[in-house]
Amino acid sequence: MTTTLTPRRPRPPAQPATLRARRLPAYAAPAIAVAALLLAAAVVYGTGTGGPVLVVVVGALLYLAGLFVAANAVEGRRSARNRTWSALIHSAFVLAVLPLASVVWTLVSKGSERLDANFFGTSMNNIGSRDANGGAYHAIVGTLQQVGIATLITVPLGVLCAIYIVEYGRGRFAFTIRFFVDVMTGIPSIVTGLFALAFWVLIVSPWFNDGRPGFSGFAAALALSVLMLPTVVRSTEEMLRLVPAPLREGAYALGVPKWKTILRVVLPTALPGIVTGIMLAIARAAGETAPVLLVAGGGAAINFNPFENNQSSLALFVYQQAGEASKYSPARAWTAALTLVALVLVLTVAAKLLSRRNRLGR
């Protein structure tokens, strides 16, 4: 009987007692931040060189230096660099959020003074400088009509122009269109107001007004549409270019015509981004003052007809009330500014919710 001996496998090397690297305790970063702020306050206020802003800046620098030194001593140089850059990224985020939070807090705190039925239900017609009443109903009506008409004019033109550039445009003509759209992006709002004044108010409107030029909300809508058009075109173009090519190719392979592929596949896929660009254009148009002042003239009375007589807007109302020599005007201006921001916010949220209901997203 033969016995076969199997060689014994070598034992694996002994594992270290622990695989966990040394790390700073959780309270280290907050403690360093508090110590940095206290040291910065002592230095700044002790020398009398600045105020709270300088304390925050010096404290942030001391915090970064202290965090790097502590992490380098405990965790190593690589982890120290990682913690320092992470702290810089978080600091940049806080610096970006602070102005936005400050604007929102200022609008809410100062604009809530006139949030009453009188402000939203009356106009400034027959309101004197010593009258505490008066509201922005006429300006709200003007903003909704002007921005609404401008949106109805701009969105179809902008989206169709972007579809042509991306799906059909080739050669020098498409390049020329893209070039002029880029040029229009930087046009000042006062120039669009002058264009609407020279074209509509002085040339076209006399045909419908017994030979006399007249201001109107429609003229302001035309000026605002010129401002909105390049934003809509460029944002829609970029969103259409982000649609994956296999989606188009799959539709073409099934025999779907190009126009139906664009309508049923490309546009629903890019719809959320297109809506975002449209809302950016609407927000810019709603906050413009110069075009409305030039071609709509403003006004204190309510005007529901955008094709006749002067018409105001919320942005113009804020501008006028901020320059009024009345102790009641600043409160009206702040409340009108808060109303404008809230109106744009509501429209943006509604548009975002509607854009989710597309066929490819369900």
XYZ file of C-alpha atoms in Angstrom:
362
model
C 0.000 0.000 0.000
C 1.465 3.292 -1.135
C 0.909 6.484 0.859
C 0.985 9.862 -0.942
C 2.046 12.830 1.120
C 0.430 16.140 0.168
C 2.741 19.101 0.704
C 1.449 21.505 3.314
C 0.530 24.966 1.961
C 2.477 27.862 3.436
C 0.563 29.934 5.926
C -0.471 33.417 4.854
C 1.470 36.220 6.457
C 0.064 37.493 9.688
C -2.368 40.414 9.243
C -1.718 43.626 11.112
C -3.682 44.175 14.255
C -5.793 46.876 12.575
C -6.332 48.097 8.987
C -7.826 51.437 9.978
C -5.661 54.491 9.369
C -5.357 57.276 11.901
C -7.975 59.971 11.440
C -8.842 63.232 13.085
C -11.751 62.992 15.534
C -15.112 64.342 14.395
C -14.898 67.348 16.695
C -11.498 68.445 15.361
C -12.723 70.507 12.389
C -15.405 72.456 14.367
C -12.924 73.056 17.175
C -10.334 74.393 14.731
C -12.978 76.646 13.141
C -14.037 78.095 16.510
C -10.434 78.645 17.553
C -9.652 80.306 14.199
C -12.602 82.708 14.544
C -11.687 83.606 18.112
C -8.063 84.205 17.151
C -9.108 86.258 14.127
C -11.474 88.363 16.252
C -8.744 88.974 18.807
C -6.270 90.053 16.125
C -8.677 92.215 14.110
C -10.439 93.940 16.995
C -7.253 94.134 19.021
C -5.442 96.031 16.290
C -8.559 97.941 15.180
C -8.011 97.127 11.504
C -11.514 96.026 10.506
C -14.911 94.629 11.359
C -16.886 91.369 11.127
C -16.156 90.812 7.435
C -12.404 90.918 8.004
C -12.812 88.619 11.014
C -14.539 86.030 8.798
C -11.879 86.324 6.072
C -8.949 86.033 8.500
C -10.738 83.244 10.382
C -11.228 81.281 7.152
C -7.528 81.559 6.321
C -6.526 80.524 9.820
C -8.983 77.629 9.693
C -7.481 76.314 6.438
C -3.967 76.595 7.821
C -4.892 74.955 11.134
C -6.805 72.146 9.424
C -3.869 71.398 7.140
C -1.392 71.315 10.030
C -3.609 69.084 12.178
C -4.445 66.683 9.357
C -0.809 66.532 8.244
C 0.301 65.609 11.739
C -2.316 62.893 12.260
C -3.386 61.575 8.837
C -0.479 62.395 6.571
C 0.234 64.928 3.851
C -2.048 63.389 1.227
C -5.099 63.393 3.479
C -4.230 66.920 4.648
C -4.286 68.214 1.080
C -7.601 66.449 0.482
C -9.164 68.015 3.588
C -7.852 71.467 2.660
C -9.247 71.381 -0.864
C -12.582 70.036 0.411
C -12.725 72.939 2.849
C -11.975 75.377 0.001
C -14.824 73.894 -2.079
C -17.264 74.166 0.821
C -16.122 77.742 1.457
C -16.735 78.640 -2.192
C -20.234 77.163 -1.915
C -20.971 79.216 1.196
C -19.664 82.385 -0.488
C -21.912 81.718 -3.483
C -24.984 81.113 -1.329
C -24.494 84.097 0.981
C -25.430 86.821 -1.572
C -28.506 84.847 -2.644
C -29.586 84.330 0.957
C -28.976 88.012 1.673
C -31.135 89.078 -1.287
C -33.957 86.736 -0.288
C -33.848 87.862 3.340
C -33.830 91.538 2.358
C -36.763 91.087 -0.028
C -38.847 89.128 2.482
C -38.086 91.374 5.458
C -38.673 94.679 3.662
C -41.259 93.543 1.137
C -43.648 92.018 3.636
C -44.703 95.455 4.928
C -47.251 96.054 2.137
C -48.419 92.495 1.532
C -52.088 93.396 1.844
C -55.241 93.416 -0.244
C -54.922 97.134 -0.992
C -51.534 96.655 -2.637
C -52.726 93.842 -4.921
C -56.189 95.257 -5.597
C -55.593 98.935 -6.383
C -53.422 101.061 -8.647
C -51.548 104.321 -8.159
C -54.216 106.383 -9.921
C -55.040 109.535 -7.891
C -52.545 108.567 -5.169
C -50.499 111.435 -3.788
C -47.187 111.465 -1.989
C -48.921 111.729 1.413
C -51.277 108.821 0.772
C -50.220 105.553 2.386
C -52.505 103.495 0.135
C -51.998 102.612 -3.502
C -50.818 99.368 -5.009
C -49.317 97.618 -7.993
C -52.365 95.977 -9.561
C -51.856 97.911 -12.801
C -48.166 96.935 -12.869
C -48.960 93.250 -12.290
C -51.441 93.302 -15.170
C -48.894 95.004 -17.422
C -46.120 92.539 -16.567
C -48.310 89.507 -17.195
C -49.567 90.834 -20.533
C -46.223 92.087 -21.834
C -44.218 89.030 -20.809
C -47.008 86.704 -21.971
C -47.162 88.273 -25.443
C -43.371 88.302 -25.697
C -43.288 84.608 -24.754
C -45.916 83.724 -27.366
C -43.841 85.511 -30.011
C -40.400 84.326 -28.940
C -40.763 80.671 -27.946
C -42.011 79.311 -31.317
C -39.485 81.400 -33.260
C -36.595 80.498 -30.960
C -37.335 76.768 -30.808
C -37.883 76.488 -34.570
C -34.694 78.441 -35.242
C -32.723 76.121 -32.954
C -34.248 73.046 -34.620
C -33.170 74.369 -38.013
C -29.609 75.050 -36.835
C -29.182 71.609 -35.236
C -31.192 69.323 -37.514
C -31.203 70.987 -40.928
C -28.725 73.858 -41.005
C -25.548 73.282 -42.976
C -23.016 75.597 -44.515
C -22.625 79.332 -44.459
C -26.286 80.259 -43.845
C -26.532 78.318 -40.567
C -23.183 79.751 -39.457
C -24.473 83.276 -40.177
C -27.628 82.679 -38.137
C -25.616 81.337 -35.222
C -23.250 84.310 -35.406
C -26.040 86.890 -35.303
C -27.749 85.057 -32.440
C -24.505 85.294 -30.474
C -24.268 89.000 -31.296
C -27.863 89.595 -30.178
C -27.097 87.982 -26.810
C -25.054 91.021 -25.793
C -27.440 93.727 -27.018
C -28.294 96.196 -24.208
C -31.957 96.434 -23.296
C -32.054 100.154 -24.084
C -31.162 99.360 -27.710
C -34.106 96.981 -28.055
C -36.333 99.685 -26.598
C -35.064 102.172 -29.176
C -35.683 99.613 -31.918
C -39.296 99.098 -30.822
C -39.714 102.876 -30.514
C -38.398 103.540 -34.032
C -40.198 100.623 -35.675
C -43.544 100.141 -33.916
C -44.306 103.379 -32.096
C -43.172 105.845 -34.757
C -43.844 103.881 -37.973
C -46.482 101.191 -37.448
C -48.695 102.537 -34.661
C -49.742 105.734 -36.563
C -51.527 103.506 -39.105
C -53.911 102.351 -36.359
C -54.082 105.623 -34.393
C -55.238 108.282 -36.904
C -51.683 109.184 -37.858
C -50.492 109.756 -34.272
C -47.813 107.552 -32.687
C -48.869 105.936 -29.442
C -47.308 103.984 -26.613
C -48.625 100.515 -25.827
C -47.840 97.367 -23.925
C -47.548 95.468 -27.211
C -44.601 97.648 -28.213
C -42.929 96.742 -24.915
C -43.639 93.057 -25.632
C -41.887 93.392 -29.005
C -38.826 94.902 -27.337
C -38.809 92.162 -24.707
C -39.122 89.463 -27.380
C -35.943 90.765 -29.032
C -34.177 90.349 -25.664
C -35.590 86.864 -25.115
C -34.934 85.428 -28.576
C -31.149 84.802 -28.383
C -31.442 83.156 -24.960
C -34.161 80.798 -26.163
C -32.294 79.944 -29.365
C -28.952 79.254 -27.712
C -30.338 77.223 -24.802
C -32.579 75.160 -27.095
C -29.704 74.564 -29.503
C -27.450 73.264 -26.751
C -30.161 70.984 -25.364
C -30.915 69.530 -28.802
C -27.220 68.781 -29.330
C -27.175 66.813 -26.072
C -29.835 64.371 -27.305
C -28.021 61.054 -28.023
C -27.648 60.252 -31.725
C -28.795 56.585 -31.259
C -32.285 57.864 -30.403
C -32.530 59.556 -33.787
C -30.943 56.614 -35.594
C -33.314 54.146 -33.954
C -36.325 56.185 -35.088
C -34.939 56.453 -38.626
C -34.308 52.682 -38.698
C -37.995 52.103 -37.895
C -38.983 54.259 -40.850
C -40.115 57.295 -38.838
C -39.881 60.536 -40.867
C -37.406 63.149 -39.712
C -40.036 65.717 -38.736
C -41.877 63.162 -36.606
C -38.600 62.028 -35.016
C -37.894 65.606 -34.004
C -41.423 66.089 -32.684
C -41.846 62.774 -30.862
C -38.294 61.851 -29.809
C -35.859 64.764 -29.859
C -38.031 67.504 -28.376
C -39.466 65.419 -25.484
C -35.950 64.316 -24.544
C -34.602 67.862 -24.498
C -37.757 69.424 -23.035
C -36.539 69.995 -19.425
C -33.473 71.890 -20.626
C -35.500 73.864 -23.165
C -37.966 74.887 -20.458
C -35.076 76.041 -18.262
C -33.764 78.277 -21.046
C -37.217 79.681 -21.698
C -37.695 80.501 -18.021
C -34.321 82.264 -17.927
C -35.449 84.398 -20.859
C -38.791 85.138 -19.179
C -37.064 86.108 -15.935
C -34.807 88.527 -17.808
C -37.724 90.052 -19.706
C -39.827 90.458 -16.557
C -37.062 92.425 -14.861
C -36.371 94.899 -17.691
C -37.231 98.558 -17.145
C -35.758 100.572 -20.016
C -37.804 99.062 -22.905
C -41.074 99.455 -21.005
C -40.243 103.042 -20.091
C -39.372 103.934 -23.699
C -42.281 102.373 -25.589
C -45.021 101.754 -22.999
C -44.559 104.990 -21.088
C -45.683 103.644 -17.755
C -48.822 104.894 -16.095
C -50.690 104.982 -12.820
C -54.040 103.672 -14.083
C -55.117 100.133 -14.882
C -54.986 99.300 -18.600
C -56.166 95.877 -19.737
C -55.657 96.649 -23.446
C -52.014 96.049 -24.432
C -52.518 97.649 -27.860
C -53.609 101.112 -26.707
C -52.429 103.748 -24.241
C -49.684 103.647 -21.647
C -49.033 100.572 -19.564
C -46.760 99.924 -16.605
C -44.891 96.866 -15.335
C -43.567 95.668 -12.001
C -39.955 96.494 -12.852
C -40.925 99.996 -13.964
C -43.123 100.380 -10.882
C -40.153 99.541 -8.644
C -37.987 102.071 -10.478
C -40.609 104.824 -10.188
C -41.421 104.181 -6.537
C -37.738 104.048 -5.580
C -37.347 107.587 -6.931
C -40.496 109.045 -5.380
C -40.145 111.687 -2.669
C -42.540 109.970 -0.291
C -41.988 107.999 2.880
C -44.515 105.406 1.670
C -42.823 104.740 -1.685
C -39.927 102.526 -0.498
C -42.347 100.019 1.036
C -44.276 99.835 -2.254
C -41.026 99.347 -4.175
C -39.828 96.511 -1.929
C -43.190 94.742 -2.039
C -43.338 95.070 -5.821
C -39.826 93.587 -6.071
C -40.859 90.683 -3.843
C -43.975 90.172 -5.975
C -41.894 90.093 -9.158
C -39.483 87.505 -7.748
C -42.353 85.388 -6.420
C -44.142 85.568 -9.789
C -41.058 84.359 -11.663
C -40.537 81.612 -9.060
C -44.106 80.358 -9.426
C -43.852 80.325 -13.223
C -40.529 78.473 -13.072
C -41.835 75.787 -10.706
C -44.995 75.327 -12.789
C -42.995 75.044 -16.012
C -40.623 72.516 -14.431
C -43.521 70.366 -13.249
C -45.149 70.454 -16.684
C -41.891 69.641 -18.482
C -41.611 66.356 -16.582
C -44.760 65.060 -18.214
C -43.174 63.995 -21.503
C -43.549 60.664 -23.224
C -39.980 59.493 -22.840
C -39.940 60.379 -19.150
C -42.992 58.290 -18.182
